[in-house]
PDB file of C-alpha atoms in Angstrom:
ATOM      1  CA  MET Y   1      -0.515 -62.726 -15.902  1.00  0.00           C
ATOM      2  CA  SER Y   2      -3.798 -60.981 -15.033  1.00  0.00           C
ATOM      3  CA  ILE Y   3      -5.415 -60.857 -11.617  1.00  0.00           C
ATOM      4  CA  SER Y   4      -8.831 -59.795 -10.388  1.00  0.00           C
ATOM      5  CA  CYS Y   5      -9.284 -60.716  -6.706  1.00  0.00           C
ATOM      6  CA  ILE Y   6      -7.376 -58.588  -4.197  1.00  0.00           C
ATOM      7  CA  THR Y   7      -7.243 -58.907  -0.426  1.00  0.00           C
ATOM      8  CA  ILE Y   8      -6.264 -55.957   1.772  1.00  0.00           C
ATOM      9  CA  THR Y   9      -5.357 -56.352   5.431  1.00  0.00           C
ATOM     10  CA  SER Y  10      -7.760 -53.615   6.477  1.00  0.00           C
ATOM     11  CA  ALA Y  11     -10.198 -51.111   5.030  1.00  0.00           C
ATOM     12  CA  THR Y  12      -9.677 -48.705   7.948  1.00  0.00           C
ATOM     13  CA  GLY Y  13      -6.878 -46.361   9.023  1.00  0.00           C
ATOM     14  CA  ASN Y  14      -5.195 -43.550   7.102  1.00  0.00           C
ATOM     15  CA  LEU Y  15      -4.034 -45.289   3.941  1.00  0.00           C
ATOM     16  CA  SER Y  16      -6.293 -48.320   3.474  1.00  0.00           C
ATOM     17  CA  PRO Y  17      -9.493 -46.452   2.446  1.00  0.00           C
ATOM     18  CA  ALA Y  18      -7.603 -44.661  -0.342  1.00  0.00           C
ATOM     19  CA  ILE Y  19      -6.189 -47.952  -1.629  1.00  0.00           C
ATOM     20  CA  VAL Y  20      -9.578 -49.684  -1.458  1.00  0.00           C
ATOM     21  CA  GLU Y  21     -11.204 -46.799  -3.354  1.00  0.00           C
ATOM     22  CA  GLN Y  22      -8.660 -46.948  -6.175  1.00  0.00           C
ATOM     23  CA  LEU Y  23      -8.745 -50.764  -6.398  1.00  0.00           C
ATOM     24  CA  VAL Y  24     -12.536 -50.717  -6.743  1.00  0.00           C
ATOM     25  CA  LYS Y  25     -12.317 -47.934  -9.352  1.00  0.00           C
ATOM     26  CA  ALA Y  26      -9.792 -50.042 -11.280  1.00  0.00           C
ATOM     27  CA  GLY Y  27     -12.282 -52.925 -11.442  1.00  0.00           C
ATOM     28  CA  PHE Y  28     -10.761 -55.302  -8.892  1.00  0.00           C
ATOM     29  CA  THR Y  29     -12.843 -57.443  -6.545  1.00  0.00           C
ATOM     30  CA  VAL Y  30     -11.653 -56.428  -3.080  1.00  0.00           C
ATOM     31  CA  THR Y  31     -11.823 -58.399   0.164  1.00  0.00           C
ATOM     32  CA  ALA Y  32     -10.811 -56.842   3.482  1.00  0.00           C
ATOM     33  CA  LEU Y  33      -9.483 -58.892   6.379  1.00  0.00           C
ATOM     34  CA  THR Y  34     -11.070 -58.064   9.713  1.00  0.00           C
ATOM     35  CA  CYS Y  35     -10.889 -59.379  13.260  1.00  0.00           C
ATOM     36  CA  LYS Y  36     -13.928 -60.894  14.939  1.00  0.00           C
ATOM     37  CA  SER Y  37     -13.911 -58.140  17.546  1.00  0.00           C
ATOM     38  CA  SER Y  38     -14.039 -55.339  14.971  1.00  0.00           C
ATOM     39  CA  THR Y  39     -17.057 -53.025  15.099  1.00  0.00           C
ATOM     40  CA  HIS Y  40     -16.061 -50.990  12.051  1.00  0.00           C
ATOM     41  CA  THR Y  41     -18.606 -50.405   9.290  1.00  0.00           C
ATOM     42  CA  PHE Y  42     -17.101 -51.303   5.908  1.00  0.00           C
ATOM     43  CA  PRO Y  43     -18.002 -50.054   2.420  1.00  0.00           C
ATOM     44  CA  THR Y  44     -20.607 -52.169   0.636  1.00  0.00           C
ATOM     45  CA  SER Y  45     -18.302 -52.309  -2.392  1.00  0.00           C
ATOM     46  CA  ILE Y  46     -15.971 -54.813  -0.693  1.00  0.00           C
ATOM     47  CA  LYS Y  47     -16.204 -58.294   0.788  1.00  0.00           C
ATOM     48  CA  LEU Y  48     -15.090 -59.222   4.313  1.00  0.00           C
ATOM     49  CA  ALA Y  49     -13.101 -62.162   5.687  1.00  0.00           C
ATOM     50  CA  VAL Y  50     -12.970 -62.616   9.467  1.00  0.00           C
ATOM     51  CA  ILE Y  51      -9.518 -63.842  10.507  1.00  0.00           C
ATOM     52  CA  ASN Y  52      -7.092 -64.329  13.383  1.00  0.00           C
ATOM     53  CA  TYR Y  53      -3.851 -62.509  12.569  1.00  0.00           C
ATOM     54  CA  ASN Y  54      -1.932 -64.702  14.999  1.00  0.00           C
ATOM     55  CA  SER Y  55      -2.862 -67.828  13.023  1.00  0.00           C
ATOM     56  CA  VAL Y  56      -1.162 -68.558   9.688  1.00  0.00           C
ATOM     57  CA  LYS Y  57      -3.834 -71.210   9.074  1.00  0.00           C
ATOM     58  CA  SER Y  58      -6.634 -68.694   9.544  1.00  0.00           C
ATOM     59  CA  LEU Y  59      -4.950 -66.224   7.221  1.00  0.00           C
ATOM     60  CA  ALA Y  60      -4.192 -68.859   4.577  1.00  0.00           C
ATOM     61  CA  THR Y  61      -7.820 -69.986   4.580  1.00  0.00           C
ATOM     62  CA  ALA Y  62      -8.981 -66.406   3.997  1.00  0.00           C
ATOM     63  CA  LEU Y  63      -6.421 -65.878   1.221  1.00  0.00           C
ATOM     64  CA  LYS Y  64      -7.279 -69.080  -0.643  1.00  0.00           C
ATOM     65  CA  GLY Y  65      -8.542 -68.291  -4.125  1.00  0.00           C
ATOM     66  CA  GLN Y  66      -7.302 -64.704  -3.997  1.00  0.00           C
ATOM     67  CA  ASP Y  67      -4.748 -63.421  -6.508  1.00  0.00           C
ATOM     68  CA  ALA Y  68      -2.880 -60.804  -4.481  1.00  0.00           C
ATOM     69  CA  VAL Y  69      -2.709 -59.316  -1.006  1.00  0.00           C
ATOM     70  CA  VAL Y  70      -1.933 -55.731  -0.041  1.00  0.00           C
ATOM     71  CA  SER Y  71      -0.684 -55.178   3.501  1.00  0.00           C
ATOM     72  CA  THR Y  72      -1.251 -51.870   5.261  1.00  0.00           C
ATOM     73  CA  LEU Y  73      -0.249 -53.166   8.690  1.00  0.00           C
ATOM     74  CA  ARG Y  74       1.523 -50.782  11.032  1.00  0.00           C
ATOM     75  CA  LEU Y  75       5.191 -51.025  11.990  1.00  0.00           C
ATOM     76  CA  GLU Y  76       4.340 -52.510  15.377  1.00  0.00           C
ATOM     77  CA  ALA Y  77       2.594 -55.379  13.577  1.00  0.00           C
ATOM     78  CA  LEU Y  78       5.697 -56.632  11.746  1.00  0.00           C
ATOM     79  CA  LYS Y  79       5.288 -60.116  13.244  1.00  0.00           C
ATOM     80  CA  THR Y  80       1.749 -60.173  11.887  1.00  0.00           C
ATOM     81  CA  GLN Y  81       3.080 -59.222   8.454  1.00  0.00           C
ATOM     82  CA  THR Y  82       5.419 -62.217   8.625  1.00  0.00           C
ATOM     83  CA  ASN Y  83       2.392 -64.428   9.319  1.00  0.00           C
ATOM     84  CA  LEU Y  84       0.681 -62.834   6.342  1.00  0.00           C
ATOM     85  CA  MET Y  85       3.658 -63.618   4.101  1.00  0.00           C
ATOM     86  CA  ASP Y  86       3.702 -67.252   5.253  1.00  0.00           C
ATOM     87  CA  ALA Y  87      -0.046 -67.493   4.665  1.00  0.00           C
ATOM     88  CA  ALA Y  88       0.283 -65.998   1.174  1.00  0.00           C
ATOM     89  CA  VAL Y  89       2.760 -68.729   0.280  1.00  0.00           C
ATOM     90  CA  LYS Y  90       0.468 -71.440   1.647  1.00  0.00           C
ATOM     91  CA  ALA Y  91      -2.497 -70.017  -0.258  1.00  0.00           C
ATOM     92  CA  GLY Y  92      -0.551 -69.972  -3.536  1.00  0.00           C
ATOM     93  CA  MET Y  93      -1.008 -66.261  -4.132  1.00  0.00           C
ATOM     94  CA  LYS Y  94       0.525 -64.513  -7.126  1.00  0.00           C
ATOM     95  CA  CYS Y  95       1.565 -61.207  -5.596  1.00  0.00           C
ATOM     96  CA  LEU Y  96       2.176 -59.528  -2.253  1.00  0.00           C
ATOM     97  CA  ILE Y  97       2.612 -55.813  -1.633  1.00  0.00           C
ATOM     98  CA  PRO Y  98       3.941 -55.522   1.940  1.00  0.00           C
ATOM     99  CA  SER Y  99       3.409 -52.515   4.181  1.00  0.00           C
ATOM    100  CA  GLU Y 100       6.568 -50.539   3.479  1.00  0.00           C
ATOM    101  CA  PHE Y 101       5.147 -47.527   1.679  1.00  0.00           C
ATOM    102  CA  SER Y 102       6.625 -44.596   3.529  1.00  0.00           C
ATOM    103  CA  SER Y 103      10.385 -45.203   3.871  1.00  0.00           C
ATOM    104  CA  ASN Y 104      12.960 -46.229   1.300  1.00  0.00           C
ATOM    105  CA  THR Y 105      13.822 -49.624   2.774  1.00  0.00           C
ATOM    106  CA  MET Y 106      15.871 -50.474  -0.307  1.00  0.00           C
ATOM    107  CA  ASN Y 107      18.307 -47.793   0.860  1.00  0.00           C
ATOM    108  CA  LEU Y 108      21.017 -49.664   2.803  1.00  0.00           C
ATOM    109  CA  LYS Y 109      21.183 -47.130   5.626  1.00  0.00           C
ATOM    110  CA  ALA Y 110      17.399 -46.844   5.945  1.00  0.00           C
ATOM    111  CA  CYS Y 111      16.822 -50.602   6.047  1.00  0.00           C
ATOM    112  CA  ALA Y 112      19.403 -50.873   8.844  1.00  0.00           C
ATOM    113  CA  LEU Y 113      17.162 -48.844  11.159  1.00  0.00           C
ATOM    114  CA  SER Y 114      15.662 -51.239  13.663  1.00  0.00           C
ATOM    115  CA  VAL Y 115      12.014 -50.521  12.838  1.00  0.00           C
ATOM    116  CA  PHE Y 116      12.403 -51.843   9.268  1.00  0.00           C
ATOM    117  CA  GLN Y 117      14.174 -55.163   9.892  1.00  0.00           C
ATOM    118  CA  ASP Y 118      11.675 -57.886   9.039  1.00  0.00           C
ATOM    119  CA  LYS Y 119      11.602 -59.783   5.737  1.00  0.00           C
ATOM    120  CA  SER Y 120      10.680 -63.224   4.466  1.00  0.00           C
ATOM    121  CA  GLY Y 121      11.718 -65.110   1.348  1.00  0.00           C
ATOM    122  CA  LEU Y 122       8.398 -64.448  -0.410  1.00  0.00           C
ATOM    123  CA  SER Y 123       8.534 -62.676  -3.769  1.00  0.00           C
ATOM    124  CA  TYR Y 124       6.860 -59.293  -3.561  1.00  0.00           C
ATOM    125  CA  THR Y 125       6.673 -55.807  -4.983  1.00  0.00           C
ATOM    126  CA  LEU Y 126       7.815 -53.025  -2.681  1.00  0.00           C
ATOM    127  CA  LEU Y 127       5.932 -49.799  -3.323  1.00  0.00           C
ATOM    128  CA  MET Y 128       8.012 -46.844  -2.148  1.00  0.00           C
ATOM    129  CA  SER Y 129       6.021 -43.648  -1.802  1.00  0.00           C
ATOM    130  CA  ARG Y 130       7.799 -41.723   0.989  1.00  0.00           C
ATOM    131  CA  PRO Y 131       5.740 -39.730   3.560  1.00  0.00           C
ATOM    132  CA  PHE Y 132       2.018 -39.302   2.964  1.00  0.00           C
ATOM    133  CA  PHE Y 133       1.872 -35.747   1.604  1.00  0.00           C
ATOM    134  CA  ASP Y 134      -1.718 -34.663   2.254  1.00  0.00           C
ATOM    135  CA  TRP Y 135      -2.058 -36.664   5.480  1.00  0.00           C
ATOM    136  CA  GLY Y 136       1.304 -35.359   6.729  1.00  0.00           C
ATOM    137  CA  ILE Y 137       0.144 -31.786   6.210  1.00  0.00           C
ATOM    138  CA  LYS Y 138      -3.310 -32.434   7.689  1.00  0.00           C
ATOM    139  CA  VAL Y 139      -2.049 -33.870  10.996  1.00  0.00           C
ATOM    140  CA  GLY Y 140       0.966 -31.568  11.290  1.00  0.00           C
ATOM    141  CA  PHE Y 141       3.607 -34.244  10.729  1.00  0.00           C
ATOM    142  CA  ILE Y 142       5.341 -32.599   7.768  1.00  0.00           C
ATOM    143  CA  MET Y 143       4.466 -29.074   8.914  1.00  0.00           C
ATOM    144  CA  ASN Y 144       1.661 -27.442  10.868  1.00  0.00           C
ATOM    145  CA  VAL Y 145      -0.205 -25.142   8.492  1.00  0.00           C
ATOM    146  CA  LEU Y 146      -2.778 -24.023  11.075  1.00  0.00           C
ATOM    147  CA  LYS Y 147      -0.203 -23.129  13.745  1.00  0.00           C
ATOM    148  CA  HIS Y 148       2.288 -21.824  11.173  1.00  0.00           C
ATOM    149  CA  ASN Y 149       5.320 -23.832  12.269  1.00  0.00           C
ATOM    150  CA  ALA Y 150       7.732 -26.269  10.661  1.00  0.00           C
ATOM    151  CA  VAL Y 151      10.952 -28.140  11.395  1.00  0.00           C
ATOM    152  CA  LEU Y 152      13.736 -28.046   8.817  1.00  0.00           C
ATOM    153  CA  TYR Y 153      15.765 -31.253   9.073  1.00  0.00           C
ATOM    154  CA  ASP Y 154      19.457 -31.045   8.118  1.00  0.00           C
ATOM    155  CA  GLY Y 155      19.036 -27.461   7.064  1.00  0.00           C
ATOM    156  CA  ARG Y 156      16.364 -26.759   4.501  1.00  0.00           C
ATOM    157  CA  ASN Y 157      17.617 -27.667   1.045  1.00  0.00           C
ATOM    158  CA  ASN Y 158      17.395 -31.480   0.987  1.00  0.00           C
ATOM    159  CA  LEU Y 159      14.901 -32.732  -1.574  1.00  0.00           C
ATOM    160  CA  PHE Y 160      12.465 -35.313  -0.239  1.00  0.00           C
ATOM    161  CA  SER Y 161       9.947 -37.336  -2.225  1.00  0.00           C
ATOM    162  CA  THR Y 162       6.346 -37.459  -1.037  1.00  0.00           C
ATOM    163  CA  SER Y 163       2.980 -38.838  -2.215  1.00  0.00           C
ATOM    164  CA  GLN Y 164      -0.694 -38.224  -1.485  1.00  0.00           C
ATOM    165  CA  LEU Y 165      -2.848 -41.070  -0.151  1.00  0.00           C
ATOM    166  CA  SER Y 166      -4.906 -41.223  -3.360  1.00  0.00           C
ATOM    167  CA  THR Y 167      -1.731 -41.428  -5.422  1.00  0.00           C
ATOM    168  CA  ILE Y 168      -0.527 -44.403  -3.399  1.00  0.00           C
ATOM    169  CA  GLY Y 169      -3.891 -46.060  -3.995  1.00  0.00           C
ATOM    170  CA  LYS Y 170      -3.552 -45.477  -7.741  1.00  0.00           C
ATOM    171  CA  ALA Y 171      -0.008 -46.861  -7.633  1.00  0.00           C
ATOM    172  CA  VAL Y 172      -1.152 -50.058  -5.881  1.00  0.00           C
ATOM    173  CA  ALA Y 173      -3.774 -50.575  -8.588  1.00  0.00           C
ATOM    174  CA  GLY Y 174      -1.167 -49.795 -11.237  1.00  0.00           C
ATOM    175  CA  VAL Y 175       1.275 -52.357  -9.848  1.00  0.00           C
ATOM    176  CA  LEU Y 176      -1.416 -55.043  -9.877  1.00  0.00           C
ATOM    177  CA  LYS Y 177      -2.277 -54.157 -13.486  1.00  0.00           C
ATOM    178  CA  LYS Y 178       1.390 -54.450 -14.491  1.00  0.00           C
ATOM    179  CA  LEU Y 179       2.646 -57.439 -12.526  1.00  0.00           C
ATOM    180  CA  GLU Y 180       5.377 -58.489 -14.945  1.00  0.00           C
ATOM    181  CA  GLU Y 181       6.882 -54.999 -15.115  1.00  0.00           C
ATOM    182  CA  THR Y 182       6.847 -54.575 -11.330  1.00  0.00           C
ATOM    183  CA  LYS Y 183       7.527 -58.135 -10.209  1.00  0.00           C
ATOM    184  CA  ASN Y 184      10.213 -58.801  -7.562  1.00  0.00           C
ATOM    185  CA  ARG Y 185      11.501 -55.265  -7.324  1.00  0.00           C
ATOM    186  CA  ALA Y 186      10.981 -51.920  -5.678  1.00  0.00           C
ATOM    187  CA  VAL Y 187       8.643 -49.510  -7.436  1.00  0.00           C
ATOM    188  CA  TYR Y 188       9.137 -45.805  -6.721  1.00  0.00           C
ATOM    189  CA  ILE Y 189       6.475 -43.118  -6.964  1.00  0.00           C
ATOM    190  CA  GLN Y 190       6.136 -39.506  -5.897  1.00  0.00           C
ATOM    191  CA  ASP Y 191       3.709 -36.642  -6.289  1.00  0.00           C
ATOM    192  CA  THR Y 192       6.637 -34.306  -6.002  1.00  0.00           C
ATOM    193  CA  ALA Y 193      10.227 -33.967  -4.844  1.00  0.00           C
ATOM    194  CA  ILE Y 194      10.496 -30.767  -2.840  1.00  0.00           C
ATOM    195  CA  THR Y 195      12.644 -29.117  -0.187  1.00  0.00           C
ATOM    196  CA  MET Y 196      11.246 -27.964   3.133  1.00  0.00           C
ATOM    197  CA  LYS Y 197      12.357 -24.446   2.186  1.00  0.00           C
ATOM    198  CA  GLN Y 198      10.166 -24.574  -0.929  1.00  0.00           C
ATOM    199  CA  LEU Y 199       7.268 -26.142   0.940  1.00  0.00           C
ATOM    200  CA  VAL Y 200       7.371 -23.537   3.716  1.00  0.00           C
ATOM    201  CA  SER Y 201       7.454 -20.796   1.101  1.00  0.00           C
ATOM    202  CA  TYR Y 202       4.362 -22.233  -0.622  1.00  0.00           C
ATOM    203  CA  ALA Y 203       2.592 -22.615   2.742  1.00  0.00           C
ATOM    204  CA  GLN Y 204       3.392 -19.037   3.753  1.00  0.00           C
ATOM    205  CA  LYS Y 205       1.738 -17.786   0.588  1.00  0.00           C
ATOM    206  CA  ALA Y 206      -1.202 -20.180   1.004  1.00  0.00           C
ATOM    207  CA  THR Y 207      -1.833 -18.944   4.551  1.00  0.00           C
ATOM    208  CA  SER Y 208      -1.039 -15.290   3.768  1.00  0.00           C
ATOM    209  CA  LYS Y 209       1.256 -15.358   6.788  1.00  0.00           C
ATOM    210  CA  MET Y 210       4.991 -14.952   6.234  1.00  0.00           C
ATOM    211  CA  ASN Y 211       6.090 -14.981   9.894  1.00  0.00           C
ATOM    212  CA  TRP Y 212       6.247 -18.712  10.671  1.00  0.00           C
ATOM    213  CA  ASP Y 213       7.917 -20.384  13.655  1.00  0.00           C
ATOM    214  CA  ILE Y 214      10.788 -22.269  11.992  1.00  0.00           C
ATOM    215  CA  SER Y 215      13.177 -24.563  13.889  1.00  0.00           C
ATOM    216  CA  THR Y 216      15.973 -26.859  12.747  1.00  0.00           C
ATOM    217  CA  MET Y 217      16.956 -30.421  13.591  1.00  0.00           C
ATOM    218  CA  ASP Y 218      20.013 -32.514  12.722  1.00  0.00           C
ATOM    219  CA  THR Y 219      18.939 -36.066  11.763  1.00  0.00           C
ATOM    220  CA  GLN Y 220      22.287 -37.444  12.942  1.00  0.00           C
ATOM    221  CA  VAL Y 221      21.499 -36.152  16.435  1.00  0.00           C
ATOM    222  CA  LEU Y 222      17.961 -37.518  16.120  1.00  0.00           C
ATOM    223  CA  GLU Y 223      19.318 -40.935  15.131  1.00  0.00           C
ATOM    224  CA  LYS Y 224      21.905 -40.949  17.940  1.00  0.00           C
ATOM    225  CA  ASP Y 225      19.291 -40.093  20.569  1.00  0.00           C
ATOM    226  CA  ALA Y 226      16.901 -42.734  19.208  1.00  0.00           C
ATOM    227  CA  TYR Y 227      19.541 -45.461  19.407  1.00  0.00           C
ATOM    228  CA  ALA Y 228      20.425 -44.320  22.937  1.00  0.00           C
ATOM    229  CA  GLU Y 229      16.773 -44.756  23.949  1.00  0.00           C
ATOM    230  CA  LEU Y 230      16.636 -48.132  22.203  1.00  0.00           C
ATOM    231  CA  GLY Y 231      19.642 -49.272  24.238  1.00  0.00           C
ATOM    232  CA  LEU Y 232      17.889 -48.698  27.566  1.00  0.00           C
ATOM    233  CA  PRO Y 233      16.571 -51.697  29.563  1.00  0.00           C
ATOM    234  CA  LYS Y 234      12.978 -50.542  28.947  1.00  0.00           C
ATOM    235  CA  PRO Y 235      13.061 -48.245  25.906  1.00  0.00           C
ATOM    236  CA  ASP Y 236      10.043 -46.066  25.150  1.00  0.00           C
ATOM    237  CA  PRO Y 237       8.889 -46.733  21.539  1.00  0.00           C
ATOM    238  CA  HIS Y 238       7.586 -43.160  21.329  1.00  0.00           C
ATOM    239  CA  LYS Y 239      11.148 -41.937  21.790  1.00  0.00           C
ATOM    240  CA  PHE Y 240      12.798 -44.050  19.088  1.00  0.00           C
ATOM    241  CA  VAL Y 241      10.224 -45.197  16.473  1.00  0.00           C
ATOM    242  CA  LEU Y 242       9.101 -41.742  15.317  1.00  0.00           C
ATOM    243  CA  PRO Y 243      12.652 -40.301  15.357  1.00  0.00           C
ATOM    244  CA  PHE Y 244      13.848 -43.231  13.206  1.00  0.00           C
ATOM    245  CA  ILE Y 245      11.003 -42.588  10.770  1.00  0.00           C
ATOM    246  CA  LYS Y 246      11.856 -38.891  10.601  1.00  0.00           C
ATOM    247  CA  CYS Y 247      15.489 -39.777   9.866  1.00  0.00           C
ATOM    248  CA  SER Y 248      14.419 -42.059   7.037  1.00  0.00           C
ATOM    249  CA  ILE Y 249      12.193 -39.337   5.549  1.00  0.00           C
ATOM    250  CA  TRP Y 250      14.401 -36.268   5.776  1.00  0.00           C
ATOM    251  CA  GLY Y 251      17.944 -37.553   6.208  1.00  0.00           C
ATOM    252  CA  ALA Y 252      19.866 -37.355   2.926  1.00  0.00           C
ATOM    253  CA  GLU Y 253      21.774 -40.548   3.770  1.00  0.00           C
ATOM    254  CA  PHE Y 254      18.536 -42.516   4.063  1.00  0.00           C
ATOM    255  CA  GLY Y 255      17.360 -42.132   0.466  1.00  0.00           C
ATOM    256  CA  CYS Y 256      14.939 -39.297   1.203  1.00  0.00           C
ATOM    257  CA  HIS Y 257      14.759 -38.367  -2.484  1.00  0.00           C
ATOM    258  CA  PHE Y 258      14.099 -40.866  -5.278  1.00  0.00           C
ATOM    259  CA  ASP Y 259      16.513 -40.335  -8.157  1.00  0.00           C
ATOM    260  CA  ASN Y 260      14.308 -42.365 -10.494  1.00  0.00           C
ATOM    261  CA  VAL Y 261      10.574 -42.993 -10.277  1.00  0.00           C
ATOM    262  CA  ASP Y 262       8.033 -45.300 -11.928  1.00  0.00           C
ATOM    263  CA  ASN Y 263       5.244 -42.731 -12.268  1.00  0.00           C
ATOM    264  CA  GLU Y 264       5.198 -42.982 -16.058  1.00  0.00           C
ATOM    265  CA  LEU Y 265       4.951 -46.795 -15.984  1.00  0.00           C
ATOM    266  CA  LEU Y 266       1.954 -46.586 -13.661  1.00  0.00           C
ATOM    267  CA  GLY Y 267       0.343 -43.636 -15.444  1.00  0.00           C
ATOM    268  CA  ILE Y 268       0.671 -41.258 -12.494  1.00  0.00           C
ATOM    269  CA  PRO Y 269       1.486 -37.593 -13.238  1.00  0.00           C
ATOM    270  CA  GLN Y 270       3.414 -35.534 -10.699  1.00  0.00           C
ATOM    271  CA  MET Y 271       1.915 -32.467  -9.042  1.00  0.00           C
ATOM    272  CA  SER Y 272       2.507 -28.995 -10.400  1.00  0.00           C
ATOM    273  CA  GLU Y 273       3.444 -26.040  -8.211  1.00  0.00           C
ATOM    274  CA  ILE Y 274      -0.125 -24.729  -8.513  1.00  0.00           C
ATOM    275  CA  GLU Y 275      -1.558 -28.092  -7.411  1.00  0.00           C
ATOM    276  CA  ILE Y 276       0.721 -28.168  -4.358  1.00  0.00           C
ATOM    277  CA  LYS Y 277      -0.283 -24.627  -3.370  1.00  0.00           C
ATOM    278  CA  THR Y 278      -3.958 -25.490  -3.854  1.00  0.00           C
ATOM    279  CA  MET Y 279      -3.579 -28.565  -1.625  1.00  0.00           C
ATOM    280  CA  LEU Y 280      -1.882 -26.478   1.085  1.00  0.00           C
ATOM    281  CA  ALA Y 281      -4.608 -23.831   0.894  1.00  0.00           C
ATOM    282  CA  GLY Y 282      -7.163 -26.556   1.594  1.00  0.00           C
ATOM    283  CA  PHE Y 283      -5.683 -27.048   5.072  1.00  0.00           C
ATOM    284  CA  THR Y 284      -5.829 -23.399   6.112  1.00  0.00           C
TER     285      THR Y 284
END
């Protein structure tokens, strides 16, 4: 089964531009969904469809005649993703890649975290990529290279899988090129599996500064505090969403490291130590 026309829920944000770039490079015809109120300037290489995310009918009309849809909606838009799934069914689409890139939601403990509980009966391919490697370094989420500080979750020796934005884009294109091999299952990719101890060591050498501010955090405590906040009458999402995500990324019980990956199937090589150090040096 071959496909050619791909719809993506947005061409903006952190991840979407990388996916759009790789889809276009792979020869797909790409259409981006956009709201009427949007003032964003989109690449000339893609088509646009103005929609109302709150209307399944509007979404289904936009998806009609398309082969597959890639969702990059944020966690807070889970209801919208459900509408998208319903619309994909109505439009008779062949494939859906939902927005579940970062965390291993096939891990039973990870998928139990409240922020990941939303599914429909639609057949789809889950693309598991773990935290965005280059973006996470750039914004200081994984570590802060410029300020020379890092948090070591559950000690420092837990391996965690991670992928660059461009790699995720290549993986999306790869999935759509190999629908039968990736159909109705989770597909796992990574640029590397590394410990925070290793990553800090590489960053220290890349910055030529060995004296970093290193702190530790227990993900069990993080999870407990997040659930306590969630149990309040008016919980603050900033105090439970991000902690849950951090648990899913660095907590060993949440599938932080992929034992098996599909890089070879999708033609995606993993990064070498030199490539990781070069990437880190680019943020100094």
